[in-house]
Coordinates of C-alpha atoms in Angstrom, one line a residue:
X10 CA 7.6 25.9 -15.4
X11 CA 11.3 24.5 -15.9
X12 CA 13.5 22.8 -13.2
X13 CA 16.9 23.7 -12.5
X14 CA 19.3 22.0 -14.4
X15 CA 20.6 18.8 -12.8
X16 CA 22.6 15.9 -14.9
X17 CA 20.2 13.0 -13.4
X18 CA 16.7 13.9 -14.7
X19 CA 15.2 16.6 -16.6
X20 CA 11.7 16.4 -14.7
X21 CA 13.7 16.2 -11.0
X22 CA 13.7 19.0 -8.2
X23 CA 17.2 19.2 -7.1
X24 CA 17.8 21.8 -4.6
X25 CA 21.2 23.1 -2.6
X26 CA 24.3 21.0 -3.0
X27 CA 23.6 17.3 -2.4
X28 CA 26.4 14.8 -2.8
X29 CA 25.1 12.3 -5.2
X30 CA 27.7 9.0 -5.7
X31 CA 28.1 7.4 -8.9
X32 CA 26.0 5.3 -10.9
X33 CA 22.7 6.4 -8.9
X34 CA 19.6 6.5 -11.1
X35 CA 16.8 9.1 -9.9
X36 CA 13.0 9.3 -11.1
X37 CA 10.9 12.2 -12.4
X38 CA 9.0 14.2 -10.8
X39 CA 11.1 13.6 -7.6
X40 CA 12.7 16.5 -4.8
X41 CA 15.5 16.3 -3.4
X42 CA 16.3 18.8 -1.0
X43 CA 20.0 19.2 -0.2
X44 CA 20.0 22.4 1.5
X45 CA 20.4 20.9 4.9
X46 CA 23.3 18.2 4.2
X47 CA 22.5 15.3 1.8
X48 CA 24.7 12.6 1.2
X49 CA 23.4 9.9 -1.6
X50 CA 25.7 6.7 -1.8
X51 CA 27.0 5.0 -5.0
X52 CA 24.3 3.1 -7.3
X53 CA 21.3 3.8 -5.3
X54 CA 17.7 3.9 -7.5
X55 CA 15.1 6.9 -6.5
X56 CA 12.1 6.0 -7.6
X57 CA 9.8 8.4 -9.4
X58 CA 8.1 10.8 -7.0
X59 CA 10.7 10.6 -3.9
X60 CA 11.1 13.3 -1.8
X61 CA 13.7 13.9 0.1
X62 CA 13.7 16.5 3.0
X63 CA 16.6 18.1 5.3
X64 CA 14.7 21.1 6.3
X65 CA 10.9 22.0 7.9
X66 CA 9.5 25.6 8.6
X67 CA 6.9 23.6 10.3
X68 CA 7.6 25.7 14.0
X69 CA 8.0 28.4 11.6
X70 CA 4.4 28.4 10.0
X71 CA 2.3 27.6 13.3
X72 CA 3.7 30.2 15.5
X73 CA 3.3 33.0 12.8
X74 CA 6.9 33.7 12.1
X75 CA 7.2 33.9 16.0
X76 CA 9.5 31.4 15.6
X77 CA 11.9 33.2 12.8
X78 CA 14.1 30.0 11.8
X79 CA 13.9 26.7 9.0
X80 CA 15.0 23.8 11.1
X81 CA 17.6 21.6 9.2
X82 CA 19.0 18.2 9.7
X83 CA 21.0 16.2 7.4
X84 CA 20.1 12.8 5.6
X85 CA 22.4 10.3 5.2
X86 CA 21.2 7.6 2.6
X87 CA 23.9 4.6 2.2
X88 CA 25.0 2.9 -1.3
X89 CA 22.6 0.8 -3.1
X90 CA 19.4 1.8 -1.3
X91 CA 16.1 1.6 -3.3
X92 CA 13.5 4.0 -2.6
X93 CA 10.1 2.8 -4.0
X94 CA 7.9 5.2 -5.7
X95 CA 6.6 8.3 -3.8
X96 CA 8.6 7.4 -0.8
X97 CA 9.2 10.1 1.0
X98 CA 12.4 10.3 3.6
X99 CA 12.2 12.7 6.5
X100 CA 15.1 15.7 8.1
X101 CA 17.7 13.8 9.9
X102 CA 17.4 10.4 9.0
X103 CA 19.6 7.8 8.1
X104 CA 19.6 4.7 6.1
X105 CA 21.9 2.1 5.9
X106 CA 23.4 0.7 2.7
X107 CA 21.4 -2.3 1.0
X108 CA 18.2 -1.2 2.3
X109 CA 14.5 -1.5 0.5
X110 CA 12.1 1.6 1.2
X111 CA 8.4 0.6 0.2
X112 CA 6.6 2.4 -2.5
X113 CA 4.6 5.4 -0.3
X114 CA 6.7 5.0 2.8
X115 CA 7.5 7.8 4.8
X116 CA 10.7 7.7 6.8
X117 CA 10.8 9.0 9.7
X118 CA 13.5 7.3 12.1
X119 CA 16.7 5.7 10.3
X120 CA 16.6 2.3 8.8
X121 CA 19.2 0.2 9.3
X122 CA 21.4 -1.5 6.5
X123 CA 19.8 -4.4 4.7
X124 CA 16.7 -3.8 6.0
X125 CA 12.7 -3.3 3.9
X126 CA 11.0 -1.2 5.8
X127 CA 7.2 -0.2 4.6
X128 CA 4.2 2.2 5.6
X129 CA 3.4 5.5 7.5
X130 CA 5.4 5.9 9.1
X131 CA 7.9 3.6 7.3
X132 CA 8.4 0.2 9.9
X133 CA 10.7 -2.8 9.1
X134 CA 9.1 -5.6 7.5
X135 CA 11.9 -7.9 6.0
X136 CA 15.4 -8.3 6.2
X137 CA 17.4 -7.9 2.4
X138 CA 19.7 -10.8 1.8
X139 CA 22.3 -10.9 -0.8
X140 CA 24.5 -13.7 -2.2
X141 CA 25.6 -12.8 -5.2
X142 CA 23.1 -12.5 -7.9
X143 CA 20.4 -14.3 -5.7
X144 CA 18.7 -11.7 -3.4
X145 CA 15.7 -12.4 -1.2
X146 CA 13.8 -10.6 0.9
X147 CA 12.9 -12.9 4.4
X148 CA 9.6 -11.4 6.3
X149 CA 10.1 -10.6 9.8
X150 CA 8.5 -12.6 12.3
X151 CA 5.0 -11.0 12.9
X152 CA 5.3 -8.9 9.4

């Protein structure tokens, strides 16, 4: 089996026509699903075995076709967001630039920027702080 052709990772599933910003580095073995609107910011990291959805044929599948439609909702992911490994971001979210999604998370509501949000479903556990070259990551109260 061969992947379509994309110019960010031989061994990534890129489907429909995301926007992807500069310097953004993404894994193998990842999918990313553009073909409900996806918009990727500048230097993001996707870590190998992301997905990213903006569609579900979940209505479609349980009522037999009844229900002739794919549902699709875009996903906004700001600039310089890290997606841990096997992450996986839902339809219709949003996350805000600077933010930390745990290795396994699943998304499912939007993240705010600067904000490390971990589990299933994905829940906000630290806030990011940058100054400079120093970043730290400071635990939420009760996290």
């Amino acid at each position: 089996m061969s992947f379509p052709p994309n110019p960010y990772n031989e061994h990534a599933w890129i489907a429909g026509d995301p926007v992807i910003g500069p310097g953004t580095w993404i894994g193998a073995f990842t999918v990313i699903d553009g073909s409900g609107g996806l918009t990727i910011g500048a230097g993001c990291d996707i870590s190998c075995g992301v997905q990213i959805y903006t569609h579900s044929t979940a209505k479609r599948c349980v009522s037999g076709r009844e229900y002739d439609q794919v549902d699709r909702a875009p996903v906004t992911i700001g600039d310089r967001v890290f997606l841990g490994a096997n992450a996986t971001v839902m339809m219709g979210v949003t996350i805000g630039e600077g933010a930390v999604i745990g290795a396994g998370a699943v998304v499912t509501k939007d993240v705010p920027p600067y904000t490390v949000v971990s589990g299933v479903p994905a829940r906000p556990t630290a806030t990011v702080k940058v100054d400079g070259e120093n970043v730290s990551f400071v635990p939420l109260a009760g996290s």
